[in-house]
Amino acid sequence: MTKKVLLTGDRPSGQLHLGHYVGSLKNRLALQNSGDYTCYVLIADVQALTDNFATPQKVRESVYEVALDYLAVGLDPALTTIAIQSQIPAIAELTIFYLNLVSLARVERNPTVKAELTTKNFGAGVPCGFVIYPVSQAADITFCKAHVVPVGVDQLPMLEQTREIVRSFNSYYGEVLVEPEAMLAEDEQSRRLPGTDGNDNKMSKSLGNAIYLADSAEVLWEKVRSMYTDPQHLRVEDPGHIEGNTVFTYLDVFDPDKAEVARLKEHYQRGGLGDIKVKKYLFEVLEAELAPIRQRREEYMQDLGYVRQVLEEGTRKANEVAAETLNAVKTAMHINYFES
Ligand code: TRP
């Protein structure tokens, strides 16, 4: 039986945080370890450059930060091919071909791109590369003919766009590409983990409400200590609300001891349970999950030569597969002039 193909990616624009972890990384790990998939993970530096073109050094450093995060959470280079987008020229070529299959109006309708346009400050104007990054993402997903793409909800429009491109390509040129499916985290709260400020839109670096996988225990405690709870819960004896209370949302997501979470919720709602107590408990829960990740991350940091080797080898493997797909694409498009 040939295995199904899984691909996903991240923009290297900083370190990965808990939102990435529960929204997508955990799914990738489970699928990687299931043995049922051929797995690819792409560090999408070309995409990161669409809005960080003025600071390429930051993108370059983030490639390593993200790679360290991957290895620290348990992505295994023997099971998952980790590759750098810019070093796979076939992706750029596929992007150019796909651009003919997408109307200008269609790229402008993408809700995630629209939302990003309002938060990013493109002083001198919106770069073309930014508006069309969903098309380049279709090339990311199709170079290895991925079936499954574990992502956060904000990426659903990219998957829809990719599926449209695949259908269009296959109908003009013949069945070459594979229509991918998104895979979301199981529960609603993990799909869109709120930030520490209670912003339930999402945790993000630009909003300054993120807990990073690489955060030290001290920084973690500082972030948990100042987390958004119930603004009406002023005195310990008062009854508190758990709805929209980020500390309890995180406990739901991270604490395996559901009975204890239920007990804490009941006590909090009844009154007599202080915020600081719950926060200390949450800190312990998070620390239990993050301490081993942090530890492994530090070990890999001591061995950047190994990390580089992983990236180089992964990129080499990805290039092999990408070249095959590109060949099939060019043949289907009748632009294989020099093939015998
Ligand atoms: N756009 C994704 C993000 O912002 C990153 C990404 C790039 C990606 N290429 C991809 C995700 C391919 C899934 C598949 O998080």
mmCIF file of C-alpha atoms and ligand atoms in Angstrom:
data_model
loop_
_atom_site.group_PDB
_atom_site.id
_atom_site.type_symbol
_atom_site.label_atom_id
_atom_site.label_comp_id
_atom_site.label_asym_id
_atom_site.label_seq_id
_atom_site.Cartn_x
_atom_site.Cartn_y
_atom_site.Cartn_z
ATOM 1 C CA MET A 1 0.000 0.000 0.000
ATOM 2 C CA THR A 2 1.403 3.411 -0.861
ATOM 3 C CA LYS A 3 1.228 5.810 2.021
ATOM 4 C CA LYS A 4 -0.736 9.034 1.935
ATOM 5 C CA VAL A 5 1.288 12.226 1.802
ATOM 6 C CA LEU A 6 1.166 14.869 4.508
ATOM 7 C CA LEU A 7 2.591 18.348 4.106
ATOM 8 C CA THR A 8 2.404 21.453 6.183
ATOM 9 C CA GLY A 9 4.521 24.498 6.801
ATOM 10 C CA ASP A 10 5.283 27.541 8.891
ATOM 11 C CA ARG A 11 6.518 30.996 8.123
ATOM 12 C CA PRO A 12 9.872 31.631 9.756
ATOM 13 C CA SER A 13 9.062 35.014 11.234
ATOM 14 C CA GLY A 14 9.898 34.155 14.839
ATOM 15 C CA GLN A 15 9.686 31.244 17.255
ATOM 16 C CA LEU A 16 6.705 28.898 17.379
ATOM 17 C CA HIS A 17 4.193 29.330 20.201
ATOM 18 C CA LEU A 18 1.517 27.347 22.011
ATOM 19 C CA GLY A 19 -1.044 28.237 19.331
ATOM 20 C CA HIS A 20 1.104 26.466 16.717
ATOM 21 C CA TYR A 21 1.686 23.622 19.143
ATOM 22 C CA VAL A 22 -1.935 22.695 19.871
ATOM 23 C CA GLY A 23 -3.310 23.947 16.548
ATOM 24 C CA SER A 24 -1.018 21.988 14.259
ATOM 25 C CA LEU A 25 2.248 20.583 15.655
ATOM 26 C CA LYS A 26 0.509 17.994 17.847
ATOM 27 C CA ASN A 27 -1.464 16.692 14.878
ATOM 28 C CA ARG A 28 1.692 16.439 12.808
ATOM 29 C CA LEU A 29 3.430 14.464 15.529
ATOM 30 C CA ALA A 30 0.560 12.025 15.893
ATOM 31 C CA LEU A 31 0.380 11.477 12.133
ATOM 32 C CA GLN A 32 4.157 11.222 11.821
ATOM 33 C CA ASN A 33 4.221 8.582 14.537
ATOM 34 C CA SER A 34 1.250 6.669 13.122
ATOM 35 C CA GLY A 35 3.476 5.460 10.293
ATOM 36 C CA ASP A 36 0.604 5.904 7.817
ATOM 37 C CA TYR A 37 1.977 9.010 6.091
ATOM 38 C CA THR A 38 4.953 10.203 4.139
ATOM 39 C CA CYS A 39 5.513 13.528 5.923
ATOM 40 C CA TYR A 40 6.907 16.842 4.735
ATOM 41 C CA VAL A 41 7.229 20.048 6.695
ATOM 42 C CA LEU A 42 8.237 23.190 4.900
ATOM 43 C CA ILE A 43 9.899 26.198 6.469
ATOM 44 C CA ALA A 44 8.279 28.798 4.223
ATOM 45 C CA ASP A 45 10.950 31.492 4.063
ATOM 46 C CA VAL A 46 9.828 32.785 0.646
ATOM 47 C CA GLN A 47 6.395 33.362 2.121
ATOM 48 C CA ALA A 48 7.911 35.017 5.207
ATOM 49 C CA LEU A 49 9.821 37.362 2.903
ATOM 50 C CA THR A 50 6.575 38.595 1.316
ATOM 51 C CA ASP A 51 6.072 40.767 4.382
ATOM 52 C CA ASN A 52 9.618 40.750 5.777
ATOM 53 C CA PHE A 53 11.541 41.513 2.607
ATOM 54 C CA ALA A 54 13.329 44.389 4.301
ATOM 55 C CA THR A 55 14.666 42.183 7.103
ATOM 56 C CA PRO A 56 16.001 39.006 5.468
ATOM 57 C CA GLN A 57 18.462 38.439 8.311
ATOM 58 C CA LYS A 58 15.523 38.018 10.696
ATOM 59 C CA VAL A 59 13.930 35.473 8.356
ATOM 60 C CA ARG A 60 17.199 33.581 8.109
ATOM 61 C CA GLU A 61 17.570 33.394 11.892
ATOM 62 C CA SER A 62 13.949 32.339 12.250
ATOM 63 C CA VAL A 63 14.534 29.393 9.919
ATOM 64 C CA TYR A 64 16.763 27.976 12.636
ATOM 65 C CA GLU A 65 14.394 28.949 15.450
ATOM 66 C CA VAL A 66 11.571 27.070 13.742
ATOM 67 C CA ALA A 67 13.776 24.077 12.966
ATOM 68 C CA LEU A 68 14.797 23.936 16.642
ATOM 69 C CA ASP A 69 11.136 24.084 17.672
ATOM 70 C CA TYR A 70 10.318 21.201 15.305
ATOM 71 C CA LEU A 71 13.069 18.973 16.620
ATOM 72 C CA ALA A 72 12.291 19.910 20.225
ATOM 73 C CA VAL A 73 8.625 18.878 20.007
ATOM 74 C CA GLY A 74 9.591 15.579 18.429
ATOM 75 C CA LEU A 75 9.472 15.898 14.660
ATOM 76 C CA ASP A 76 11.872 13.155 13.651
ATOM 77 C CA PRO A 77 13.973 13.730 10.520
ATOM 78 C CA ALA A 78 13.905 9.979 9.888
ATOM 79 C CA LEU A 79 10.113 10.171 9.587
ATOM 80 C CA THR A 80 9.457 13.766 8.490
ATOM 81 C CA THR A 81 11.310 15.546 5.703
ATOM 82 C CA ILE A 82 12.011 19.094 6.883
ATOM 83 C CA ALA A 83 12.842 21.429 3.990
ATOM 84 C CA ILE A 84 13.491 25.107 3.270
ATOM 85 C CA GLN A 85 11.102 26.575 0.696
ATOM 86 C CA SER A 86 13.518 28.978 -1.025
ATOM 87 C CA GLN A 87 15.905 26.128 -1.787
ATOM 88 C CA ILE A 88 13.297 24.261 -3.833
ATOM 89 C CA PRO A 89 13.206 26.155 -7.145
ATOM 90 C CA ALA A 90 10.420 23.928 -8.514
ATOM 91 C CA ILE A 91 8.035 25.637 -6.066
ATOM 92 C CA ALA A 92 8.746 29.014 -7.657
ATOM 93 C CA GLU A 93 8.205 27.574 -11.138
ATOM 94 C CA LEU A 94 4.925 25.929 -10.178
ATOM 95 C CA THR A 95 3.792 29.238 -8.681
ATOM 96 C CA ILE A 96 4.306 31.008 -11.996
ATOM 97 C CA PHE A 97 2.222 28.410 -13.842
ATOM 98 C CA TYR A 98 -0.551 28.419 -11.236
ATOM 99 C CA LEU A 99 -0.833 32.211 -11.340
ATOM 100 C CA ASN A 100 -2.526 31.930 -14.746
ATOM 101 C CA LEU A 101 -5.244 29.802 -13.193
ATOM 102 C CA VAL A 102 -6.281 32.379 -10.597
ATOM 103 C CA SER A 103 -8.056 35.654 -11.240
ATOM 104 C CA LEU A 104 -6.987 38.898 -9.635
ATOM 105 C CA ALA A 105 -10.444 39.199 -8.086
ATOM 106 C CA ARG A 106 -10.070 35.743 -6.554
ATOM 107 C CA VAL A 107 -6.792 36.498 -4.757
ATOM 108 C CA GLU A 108 -8.228 39.751 -3.467
ATOM 109 C CA ARG A 109 -11.176 37.886 -1.942
ATOM 110 C CA ASN A 110 -9.080 35.640 0.306
ATOM 111 C CA PRO A 111 -10.324 36.457 3.838
ATOM 112 C CA THR A 112 -7.037 35.619 5.568
ATOM 113 C CA VAL A 113 -5.054 37.831 3.196
ATOM 114 C CA LYS A 114 -7.649 40.582 3.650
ATOM 115 C CA ALA A 115 -7.335 40.369 7.444
ATOM 116 C CA GLU A 116 -3.548 40.444 7.228
ATOM 117 C CA LEU A 117 -3.636 43.493 4.979
ATOM 118 C CA THR A 118 -5.374 45.420 7.743
ATOM 119 C CA THR A 119 -2.842 44.419 10.424
ATOM 120 C CA LYS A 120 0.388 44.736 8.452
ATOM 121 C CA ASN A 121 1.761 48.131 7.671
ATOM 122 C CA PHE A 122 2.739 48.087 4.029
ATOM 123 C CA GLY A 123 3.928 51.661 3.896
ATOM 124 C CA ALA A 124 4.881 52.015 0.244
ATOM 125 C CA GLY A 125 2.046 49.778 -0.944
ATOM 126 C CA VAL A 126 1.097 46.133 -0.862
ATOM 127 C CA PRO A 127 3.724 43.940 -2.538
ATOM 128 C CA CYS A 128 2.362 41.731 -5.340
ATOM 129 C CA GLY A 129 4.211 38.840 -3.749
ATOM 130 C CA PHE A 130 2.173 39.219 -0.592
ATOM 131 C CA VAL A 131 -1.218 39.216 -2.305
ATOM 132 C CA ILE A 132 -0.378 36.094 -4.277
ATOM 133 C CA TYR A 133 1.242 34.103 -1.471
ATOM 134 C CA PRO A 134 -1.777 31.761 -1.373
ATOM 135 C CA VAL A 135 -0.863 30.719 -4.917
ATOM 136 C CA SER A 136 2.711 30.047 -3.887
ATOM 137 C CA GLN A 137 1.287 28.084 -0.969
ATOM 138 C CA ALA A 138 -0.630 25.944 -3.489
ATOM 139 C CA ALA A 139 2.754 25.154 -5.023
ATOM 140 C CA ASP A 140 4.092 24.253 -1.544
ATOM 141 C CA ILE A 141 1.245 21.833 -1.043
ATOM 142 C CA THR A 142 1.248 20.274 -4.499
ATOM 143 C CA PHE A 143 4.987 19.797 -5.131
ATOM 144 C CA CYS A 144 4.771 16.552 -3.167
ATOM 145 C CA LYS A 145 1.099 15.849 -4.094
ATOM 146 C CA ALA A 146 -0.008 16.166 -0.465
ATOM 147 C CA HIS A 147 -3.341 14.607 0.534
ATOM 148 C CA VAL A 148 -3.483 15.972 4.059
ATOM 149 C CA VAL A 149 -2.465 19.379 5.417
ATOM 150 C CA PRO A 150 -2.596 19.872 9.219
ATOM 151 C CA VAL A 151 -3.202 23.590 9.805
ATOM 152 C CA GLY A 152 -4.947 26.156 11.951
ATOM 153 C CA VAL A 153 -8.382 27.511 10.946
ATOM 154 C CA ASP A 154 -6.873 30.684 9.486
ATOM 155 C CA GLN A 155 -5.368 28.510 6.749
ATOM 156 C CA LEU A 156 -8.659 27.094 5.455
ATOM 157 C CA PRO A 157 -8.915 29.747 2.715
ATOM 158 C CA MET A 158 -5.436 28.699 1.490
ATOM 159 C CA LEU A 159 -6.560 25.106 1.233
ATOM 160 C CA GLU A 160 -9.689 26.126 -0.636
ATOM 161 C CA GLN A 161 -7.562 28.175 -3.021
ATOM 162 C CA THR A 162 -5.213 25.230 -3.547
ATOM 163 C CA ARG A 163 -8.083 22.878 -4.281
ATOM 164 C CA GLU A 164 -9.456 25.285 -6.890
ATOM 165 C CA ILE A 165 -6.057 25.550 -8.560
ATOM 166 C CA VAL A 166 -5.665 21.770 -8.601
ATOM 167 C CA ARG A 167 -9.120 21.291 -10.145
ATOM 168 C CA SER A 168 -8.436 23.964 -12.718
ATOM 169 C CA PHE A 169 -4.995 22.576 -13.577
ATOM 170 C CA ASN A 170 -6.285 19.029 -13.911
ATOM 171 C CA SER A 171 -9.203 20.092 -16.090
ATOM 172 C CA TYR A 172 -7.003 22.065 -18.522
ATOM 173 C CA TYR A 173 -3.981 19.811 -18.650
ATOM 174 C CA GLY A 174 -4.977 16.367 -17.355
ATOM 175 C CA GLU A 175 -4.996 14.630 -13.974
ATOM 176 C CA VAL A 176 -1.557 15.429 -12.601
ATOM 177 C CA LEU A 177 -2.149 17.137 -9.260
ATOM 178 C CA VAL A 178 -3.828 15.909 -6.072
ATOM 179 C CA GLU A 179 -6.579 17.819 -4.231
ATOM 180 C CA PRO A 180 -5.483 18.214 -0.613
ATOM 181 C CA GLU A 181 -7.613 18.258 2.500
ATOM 182 C CA ALA A 182 -7.094 20.391 5.598
ATOM 183 C CA MET A 183 -6.837 18.671 8.929
ATOM 184 C CA LEU A 184 -7.816 20.727 11.964
ATOM 185 C CA ALA A 185 -7.166 20.079 15.651
ATOM 186 C CA GLU A 186 -9.901 17.998 17.242
ATOM 187 C CA ASP A 187 -11.402 20.475 19.663
ATOM 188 C CA GLU A 188 -12.570 24.018 19.062
ATOM 189 C CA GLN A 189 -10.317 25.542 21.748
ATOM 190 C CA SER A 190 -7.133 24.032 20.308
ATOM 191 C CA ARG A 191 -8.085 25.190 16.826
ATOM 192 C CA ARG A 192 -7.953 28.791 17.905
ATOM 193 C CA LEU A 193 -6.102 29.083 21.173
ATOM 194 C CA PRO A 194 -6.680 32.544 22.630
ATOM 195 C CA GLY A 195 -3.686 34.708 23.522
ATOM 196 C CA THR A 196 -2.682 35.341 27.149
ATOM 197 C CA ASP A 197 -4.549 38.663 26.927
ATOM 198 C CA GLY A 198 -7.816 36.836 26.299
ATOM 199 C CA ASN A 199 -7.872 37.864 22.630
ATOM 200 C CA ASP A 200 -9.843 34.896 21.392
ATOM 201 C CA ASN A 201 -9.103 35.697 17.806
ATOM 202 C CA LYS A 202 -5.715 34.147 18.226
ATOM 203 C CA MET A 203 -2.349 33.925 19.843
ATOM 204 C CA SER A 204 0.165 35.762 17.726
ATOM 205 C CA LYS A 205 3.543 37.340 17.895
ATOM 206 C CA SER A 206 2.313 40.642 16.500
ATOM 207 C CA LEU A 207 -0.328 40.911 19.238
ATOM 208 C CA GLY A 208 2.306 40.268 21.920
ATOM 209 C CA ASN A 209 0.087 37.669 23.606
ATOM 210 C CA ALA A 210 2.050 34.515 22.876
ATOM 211 C CA ILE A 211 3.737 31.889 25.024
ATOM 212 C CA TYR A 212 6.675 30.438 23.096
ATOM 213 C CA LEU A 213 7.885 26.866 23.224
ATOM 214 C CA ALA A 214 11.334 28.272 23.947
ATOM 215 C CA ASP A 215 10.231 30.497 26.882
ATOM 216 C CA SER A 216 12.131 29.860 30.109
ATOM 217 C CA ALA A 217 10.245 28.751 33.237
ATOM 218 C CA GLU A 218 10.598 32.313 34.598
ATOM 219 C CA VAL A 219 9.132 33.920 31.482
ATOM 220 C CA LEU A 220 6.385 31.300 31.395
ATOM 221 C CA TRP A 221 5.387 32.105 34.971
ATOM 222 C CA GLU A 222 5.475 35.847 34.271
ATOM 223 C CA LYS A 223 3.127 35.353 31.291
ATOM 224 C CA VAL A 224 0.771 33.056 33.184
ATOM 225 C CA ARG A 225 0.763 35.387 36.198
ATOM 226 C CA SER A 226 -0.431 38.299 34.084
ATOM 227 C CA MET A 227 -2.974 36.301 32.082
ATOM 228 C CA TYR A 228 -6.477 37.527 31.424
ATOM 229 C CA THR A 229 -9.077 35.970 33.771
ATOM 230 C CA ASP A 230 -12.465 37.246 34.912
ATOM 231 C CA PRO A 231 -12.217 41.044 35.252
ATOM 232 C CA GLN A 232 -15.175 40.989 37.656
ATOM 233 C CA HIS A 233 -13.512 38.556 40.025
ATOM 234 C CA LEU A 234 -12.005 41.087 42.405
ATOM 235 C CA ARG A 235 -12.006 39.304 45.760
ATOM 236 C CA VAL A 236 -11.163 35.658 46.394
ATOM 237 C CA GLU A 237 -14.529 35.028 48.093
ATOM 238 C CA ASP A 238 -16.490 36.316 45.064
ATOM 239 C CA PRO A 239 -17.942 33.816 42.608
ATOM 240 C CA GLY A 240 -15.970 33.908 39.333
ATOM 241 C CA HIS A 241 -16.766 33.263 35.689
ATOM 242 C CA ILE A 242 -15.016 30.571 33.717
ATOM 243 C CA GLU A 243 -16.501 31.468 30.322
ATOM 244 C CA GLY A 244 -13.980 33.509 28.341
ATOM 245 C CA ASN A 245 -11.540 33.083 31.232
ATOM 246 C CA THR A 246 -8.293 32.271 29.463
ATOM 247 C CA VAL A 247 -6.770 30.428 32.401
ATOM 248 C CA PHE A 248 -9.585 27.884 32.316
ATOM 249 C CA THR A 249 -9.478 27.658 28.518
ATOM 250 C CA TYR A 250 -5.799 26.725 28.777
ATOM 251 C CA LEU A 251 -6.556 24.187 31.516
ATOM 252 C CA ASP A 252 -9.162 22.603 29.241
ATOM 253 C CA VAL A 253 -6.611 22.356 26.476
ATOM 254 C CA PHE A 254 -3.494 21.352 28.421
ATOM 255 C CA ASP A 255 -4.459 19.559 31.631
ATOM 256 C CA PRO A 256 -4.877 15.808 31.156
ATOM 257 C CA ASP A 257 -6.530 15.640 34.607
ATOM 258 C CA LYS A 258 -10.084 16.568 33.544
ATOM 259 C CA ALA A 259 -11.555 15.715 36.970
ATOM 260 C CA GLU A 260 -9.276 18.227 38.671
ATOM 261 C CA VAL A 261 -10.177 20.909 36.101
ATOM 262 C CA ALA A 262 -13.881 20.261 36.759
ATOM 263 C CA ARG A 263 -13.282 20.575 40.508
ATOM 264 C CA LEU A 264 -11.359 23.854 40.112
ATOM 265 C CA LYS A 265 -14.065 25.294 37.854
ATOM 266 C CA GLU A 266 -16.777 24.429 40.357
ATOM 267 C CA HIS A 267 -14.787 26.002 43.215
ATOM 268 C CA TYR A 268 -14.025 29.148 41.185
ATOM 269 C CA GLN A 269 -17.667 29.619 40.237
ATOM 270 C CA ARG A 270 -18.794 29.045 43.817
ATOM 271 C CA GLY A 271 -16.262 31.587 45.143
ATOM 272 C CA GLY A 272 -13.258 31.163 47.425
ATOM 273 C CA LEU A 273 -10.696 30.249 44.792
ATOM 274 C CA GLY A 274 -8.232 33.016 43.973
ATOM 275 C CA ASP A 275 -6.837 33.724 40.501
ATOM 276 C CA ILE A 276 -3.255 33.321 41.663
ATOM 277 C CA LYS A 277 -3.936 29.797 42.930
ATOM 278 C CA VAL A 278 -5.405 28.728 39.597
ATOM 279 C CA LYS A 279 -2.542 30.397 37.766
ATOM 280 C CA LYS A 280 0.027 28.549 39.854
ATOM 281 C CA TYR A 281 -1.744 25.319 39.015
ATOM 282 C CA LEU A 282 -1.835 26.193 35.298
ATOM 283 C CA PHE A 283 1.861 27.044 35.414
ATOM 284 C CA GLU A 284 2.620 23.553 36.746
ATOM 285 C CA VAL A 285 0.497 21.959 34.032
ATOM 286 C CA LEU A 286 2.217 23.934 31.263
ATOM 287 C CA GLU A 287 5.638 23.446 32.774
ATOM 288 C CA ALA A 288 5.136 19.655 32.801
ATOM 289 C CA GLU A 289 4.534 19.774 29.043
ATOM 290 C CA LEU A 290 7.060 22.458 28.127
ATOM 291 C CA ALA A 291 10.066 21.602 30.326
ATOM 292 C CA PRO A 292 11.066 18.508 28.292
ATOM 293 C CA ILE A 293 10.582 20.447 25.025
ATOM 294 C CA ARG A 294 12.731 23.310 26.317
ATOM 295 C CA GLN A 295 15.365 20.847 27.482
ATOM 296 C CA ARG A 296 15.583 19.159 24.081
ATOM 297 C CA ARG A 297 15.619 22.535 22.343
ATOM 298 C CA GLU A 298 18.650 23.557 24.401
ATOM 299 C CA GLU A 299 20.420 20.337 23.482
ATOM 300 C CA TYR A 300 19.840 20.901 19.760
ATOM 301 C CA MET A 301 20.984 24.498 20.178
ATOM 302 C CA GLN A 302 24.360 23.122 21.236
ATOM 303 C CA ASP A 303 24.506 21.212 17.975
ATOM 304 C CA LEU A 304 23.525 23.591 15.187
ATOM 305 C CA GLY A 305 25.726 21.615 12.803
ATOM 306 C CA TYR A 306 23.294 18.730 13.182
ATOM 307 C CA VAL A 307 20.302 21.028 12.607
ATOM 308 C CA ARG A 308 21.890 22.322 9.438
ATOM 309 C CA GLN A 309 22.473 18.751 8.271
ATOM 310 C CA VAL A 310 18.805 17.904 8.895
ATOM 311 C CA LEU A 311 17.706 20.908 6.828
ATOM 312 C CA GLU A 312 20.135 20.204 4.038
ATOM 313 C CA GLU A 313 19.214 16.536 3.776
ATOM 314 C CA GLY A 314 15.472 17.273 4.016
ATOM 315 C CA THR A 315 15.715 19.936 1.333
ATOM 316 C CA ARG A 316 17.608 17.532 -0.926
ATOM 317 C CA LYS A 317 14.862 14.898 -0.560
ATOM 318 C CA ALA A 318 12.112 17.449 -1.148
ATOM 319 C CA ASN A 319 13.876 18.638 -4.305
ATOM 320 C CA GLU A 320 13.821 15.108 -5.715
ATOM 321 C CA VAL A 321 10.071 14.825 -5.312
ATOM 322 C CA ALA A 322 9.479 18.404 -6.487
ATOM 323 C CA ALA A 323 11.490 17.809 -9.657
ATOM 324 C CA GLU A 324 9.323 14.802 -10.492
ATOM 325 C CA THR A 325 6.120 16.779 -10.046
ATOM 326 C CA LEU A 326 7.482 19.714 -12.021
ATOM 327 C CA ASN A 327 8.369 17.376 -14.877
ATOM 328 C CA ALA A 328 4.881 15.906 -14.929
ATOM 329 C CA VAL A 329 3.426 19.429 -14.829
ATOM 330 C CA LYS A 330 5.593 20.660 -17.703
ATOM 331 C CA THR A 331 4.801 17.606 -19.787
ATOM 332 C CA ALA A 332 1.073 18.103 -19.182
ATOM 333 C CA MET A 333 1.443 21.768 -20.182
ATOM 334 C CA HIS A 334 3.331 20.907 -23.386
ATOM 335 C CA ILE A 335 6.411 22.846 -22.315
ATOM 336 C CA ASN A 336 8.795 19.906 -22.152
ATOM 337 C CA TYR A 337 10.695 20.921 -25.290
ATOM 338 C CA PHE A 338 13.933 19.126 -24.642
ATOM 339 C CA GLU A 339 12.637 15.907 -23.111
ATOM 340 C CA SER A 340 13.291 12.908 -25.314
HETATM 341 N N1 TRP B 1 0.662 30.167 5.546
HETATM 342 C C1 TRP B 1 1.064 29.305 6.613
HETATM 343 C C2 TRP B 1 1.036 30.133 7.907
HETATM 344 O O1 TRP B 1 1.034 31.345 7.856
HETATM 345 C C3 TRP B 1 2.450 28.729 6.427
HETATM 346 C C4 TRP B 1 2.579 27.832 5.223
HETATM 347 C C5 TRP B 1 3.397 28.052 4.142
HETATM 348 C C6 TRP B 1 1.915 26.597 5.007
HETATM 349 N N2 TRP B 1 3.284 27.038 3.273
HETATM 350 C C7 TRP B 1 2.394 26.130 3.729
HETATM 351 C C8 TRP B 1 0.953 25.848 5.716
HETATM 352 C C9 TRP B 1 1.913 24.932 3.201
HETATM 353 C C10 TRP B 1 0.501 24.662 5.168
HETATM 354 C C11 TRP B 1 0.965 24.204 3.915
HETATM 355 O O2 TRP B 1 1.036 29.561 8.974
#
